[in-house]
Amino acid sequence: MTKEEYLIHAPFIPKSPGVYKYFDKNNSIIYVGKAKNLKNRISSYFNKNQESYKTFKLVSEIAHFEYVLVDSEQDALLLENSLIKKLQPKYNISLKDDKSYPYLVIRNEEYPRVYLTRQKRKDGSIYIGPFPSMESVREMMHVIKQTIPLRTCSLVLSEKNIQKQKFKPCLEYHIGNCKAPCVGYQNKEEYDWYIAQIKELFKGKHGELIKRYQQEMKVLAERMEFEKAALIKNRIQHLQNYQSKSIIVSNKNINVDVCSIKSNSEMAIVNFMMVDEGNIIHSRNHTIEKKLQESDAEILSFLIPVLHHELESRAKEIVADIAFDLPNTFTLTIPKLGDKKALLELSTKNTLHSYHDYRQKKALLLEDQSEQKLLDTLQSMQQLLHLKQVPLHIECFDNSNFQGSYPVSAMVCFKNGKPSKQEYRHYNIKTVEGINDFASMQEVVYRRYDRLLRENKALPQLIIIDGGKGQLSAAMESIDQLGLRGKINVVGLAKNVEELFFPNDKESLKLPFQSDTLNLIKFIRDEVHRFGITFHRKKRSKGIIKNELTTIDGIGEKTAELLLKKFKSVSKIRLASQQELIDIIGKSKTDILIRGLGLV
């Protein structure tokens, strides 16, 4: 792949964490890498003069590349290691075993110690891992040390030695890091309970531990032992702030195939992931061209068994976002919670990115057409739609609402076959109560062309109303009120985008399949959907802010915006520590927020 070939793909690479895979001309994977920013990392191979001969040789062999999106840099590291071990690409350092990777060991002894090791022995101890880096396991050890009081000494704590009082409490006891089982201050039952909680932490569960600490803190507060209560409170905050789970490499022995799909009338994108013994060992997007308007379920029923066989998957369970038919040898799961739900969300994230990437590339191809080619398309459109003029100026309208809330409309403008984005318009519905798509369309069409007439601006040669006959009739009422019937061509675009409706015509006009006219109309339709959905999401987001934050007495819009700018969502605000909130909005407003969200 040359630099010029890479530059064709560069605009579509996301600036997100992920793992990239390089393939040679034989479609064999030759390198797997991780990145905090995929765009910057992949670009570095093609935009810099490579000083290393090995890197130069690698780049010279790259025929194409793929990437998998993940949620964090840590997940990228875990997935990279998983794929390298499974695929053994020739330019990666060989990872034949896990001997160099750190483990957390729970020692096989009366009062088990918990510490780090790189050597896994058959000594009856419990080894948790391997971890992809020492940094990640040290983070976990820090959380354990800050929240669970365990011994760190190497004393032989047999019941006999404890009863003989051979030992005395050390500094760790006096500063609150250990409860001194060596002198009988902590019994074995309690100590073993704490060891069990460490195992639960690696499953992402710390509810029982937090509940126990909350009870302890309450008792200490009643005794007026506030310093000890503050220590317990710090432990609770450490636990609430730490997230130990990663779905990229799970301690659970999960063997599943995961799939998700996103489609339109022409094609579908399917992401297929293989999870073997808790590790993601394959993730790839597949583009399917529809032949007979196949449904999503029909596509998955055909494709998933084929991929399962080709990739030699051992899984008997398929995790998916919709129901579809499978051979009796498989179990289909549509998860609502847990690790499988998280895996499905990761698959969906990659599917949606690939789908939008496909549409962007298709739009770019259309935008890059020559002026003459676009003019030919518009002249063809004039003939097919029986227009009096070449539609050099086209405007398209679409309505949007979410479960009966936040109704909005959008209009996009095309001139000479290309988007004229400075003339795009968003509309908040002003005169319609509740959800009434027909009345909303009537309102926005009237507002748009009433204004153009008052400002003496040029009218379009063609107006496209997305929504079929009902929406078209509503739009024509406004056209009639403005006295524009016969002066502007107006068509309704049916759900099946090969059909156009004209005012007062009973029969629709079916455009030639894959004609340039149909492709341009689809592009305009997709653009108004994209533009409308972007506005709609912003409005919904503001509505959510208003409903959940600004309804709290003492929390205004500016405070809500500050919090959401930092934490991105109300759910993440709920998980933030008190000190994090104080740093952003101050102590008094933090107290108000905590009470208002019921976090006391």
Steps between C-alpha positions, in 0.01 A plus 500: 500500500650831390461827688261620228286186543499548876385863467178378335411314823648749749196733535285212625729366775362600844702673771396231748674226700526171318707225342616508138587202279725511192449246219730407210398433139408139594257633762717366783533705819860620529472742793265585787536823697317704762430873504354766728423692179460271196523782244826638636660159548417356157595828332845484659587194289425677171576868568848465651831392350564169672848484651469133593548255211255254663227766518573599139470134397172464691348806331612378157304177552174658621223442243211617718411550866207460737433623852283416800363776723511457879407724793840571654875480455508220757252294296712560189802357683307193610352434156837546330659233721206265446523529121880469489490177702229357275623619157880518549559769228852483360598858587381483862711385790409137563279441805512122534413482868408715797816455709605866471158636594415598855245317713335588827539203735290411805746286693401152616544545878295547818464877469576549128724782384418674173788620283638521144702235323622413150537130574195279506564191714293190573494559875128515571496882498243695300650690203292778346614617157711526296487877477618676183727739690647549843330840514152347481562244776669761722188712468296206625743437789474868596120471518524183712752660737286812537175314562564154649706454820733203441830396644822555299742323735646152439433368851374143529153571641394159618233480772761349728742793455220756549382332821856495636511878438831477313436826313403859571319764284722690254480847346250381232248431777551839664444694174186298417628282212476171691273372776777295665385137459849413635382581855139389458347846444349368178357148476541269200134522396520877458838480322369239255199721430734779390691256276168402339429869433828531308379227265171687461686819409638327191146423393412868530295439818560702813148552631535270804829659600359853473190396698719360779712816512191722510377306804844532665511873428155547656603314818825701527313828452253407776798434728637842394817332365508738202863441394434128456171576324685732259745218420209268414342776288824528298489127437144526366602783264795298368269209423238717332760669279672181388370300204673165476301335224610477139298309245803473268662235717269353762572264788177323411530201269273647230485331159259686272469651155369858507333678209317825429353651184414840352338524158313710248308412185819422303753345736577380851804515728548203734762489775604149606709439813635169629550471877700198609555427872417861584735653239394680181707326233325629188300808407418597145236696309332352194319701233204322339339626181128431501353325196132454588440743788602236754413573862765528774387164642535331159852638454616380844336158453712451189825672600562396862515120444735561204738716707476259793618217272765696309664631818475160674321646799440267795209703635152350519341825615433799273454843662308743279290817506201348315335159477568286192487135395796273579567124476392304809863455605517868601349703784403859422527760779383863493654623828360776720780522760846374585814409305312378194309828479830689522646286220194567286535875561863484385395312186224757433750784543717354224198429277370856524843648431545281192148587378558876531846457346339327199245779458766771531711338230198465275408864554859603430493316169183689409642835611819439302315459172582757235266793444411363157412159648275662761337720236429189291337341808282808560394509134409132525300580815314773310394249235404219740295733725354698207621833640485827305848600615826325589487470884822690571357602841345216707376511860393202711301490831477235772330478843641328807376416851600261778226287658254788468738765633729774365344549151735674253536543125798541271556635149804444277582698187680369189624727223637365174477149646720575805416582864474873573555459875487868586132488400407196711236583762374349828146569624350479846126439465314807633129479415426127536410342834607140551627281217334569165736437209259636241438829685875531576584460132236758408651746751865473394426510125294816553770661717776421249336637186316787668841624608658452155214698345526780757877523450460481120735198476507234230260206535610141428401322180422182698382431857524144635276409796627191680196303615269409215142608416388629842802723550478618139133604542587696817786678324276589204255679734777745585605526134140590412478758784809669362367490142794290377315206342623465143804718573696232690514124438425303818533120535452259790763234562345170610654266755606287207735757348444377144154661513414869465150650541376813327211718629157362400649196318368160607791303356861541608800543273750213529854608412741265316695290751855632559447791263701818563175683580403244764849504654494879527154496663618235747802711583278805564266286714793362705640849546175644639473199735856552623453874546165458676619224732804706609273790600252265662767339720613842622143594588439171681827545688389845615164354600672233707716765666188695587314195630775346714727781614335840471187376676713484815451825694831685499640336184471721192578445133858631526579261784341212306705586191823509704428155641402347166802650327720314748306174554303476169185348660286511813578133573873581515428798725334257741819290509734796558664548839399788722842661460477487120168683515634758748794575267254594224200667667608566859397342828161667554366407156648151535299450819185618319570271204566193717173552688308571180626182329431293811867410553503571875 
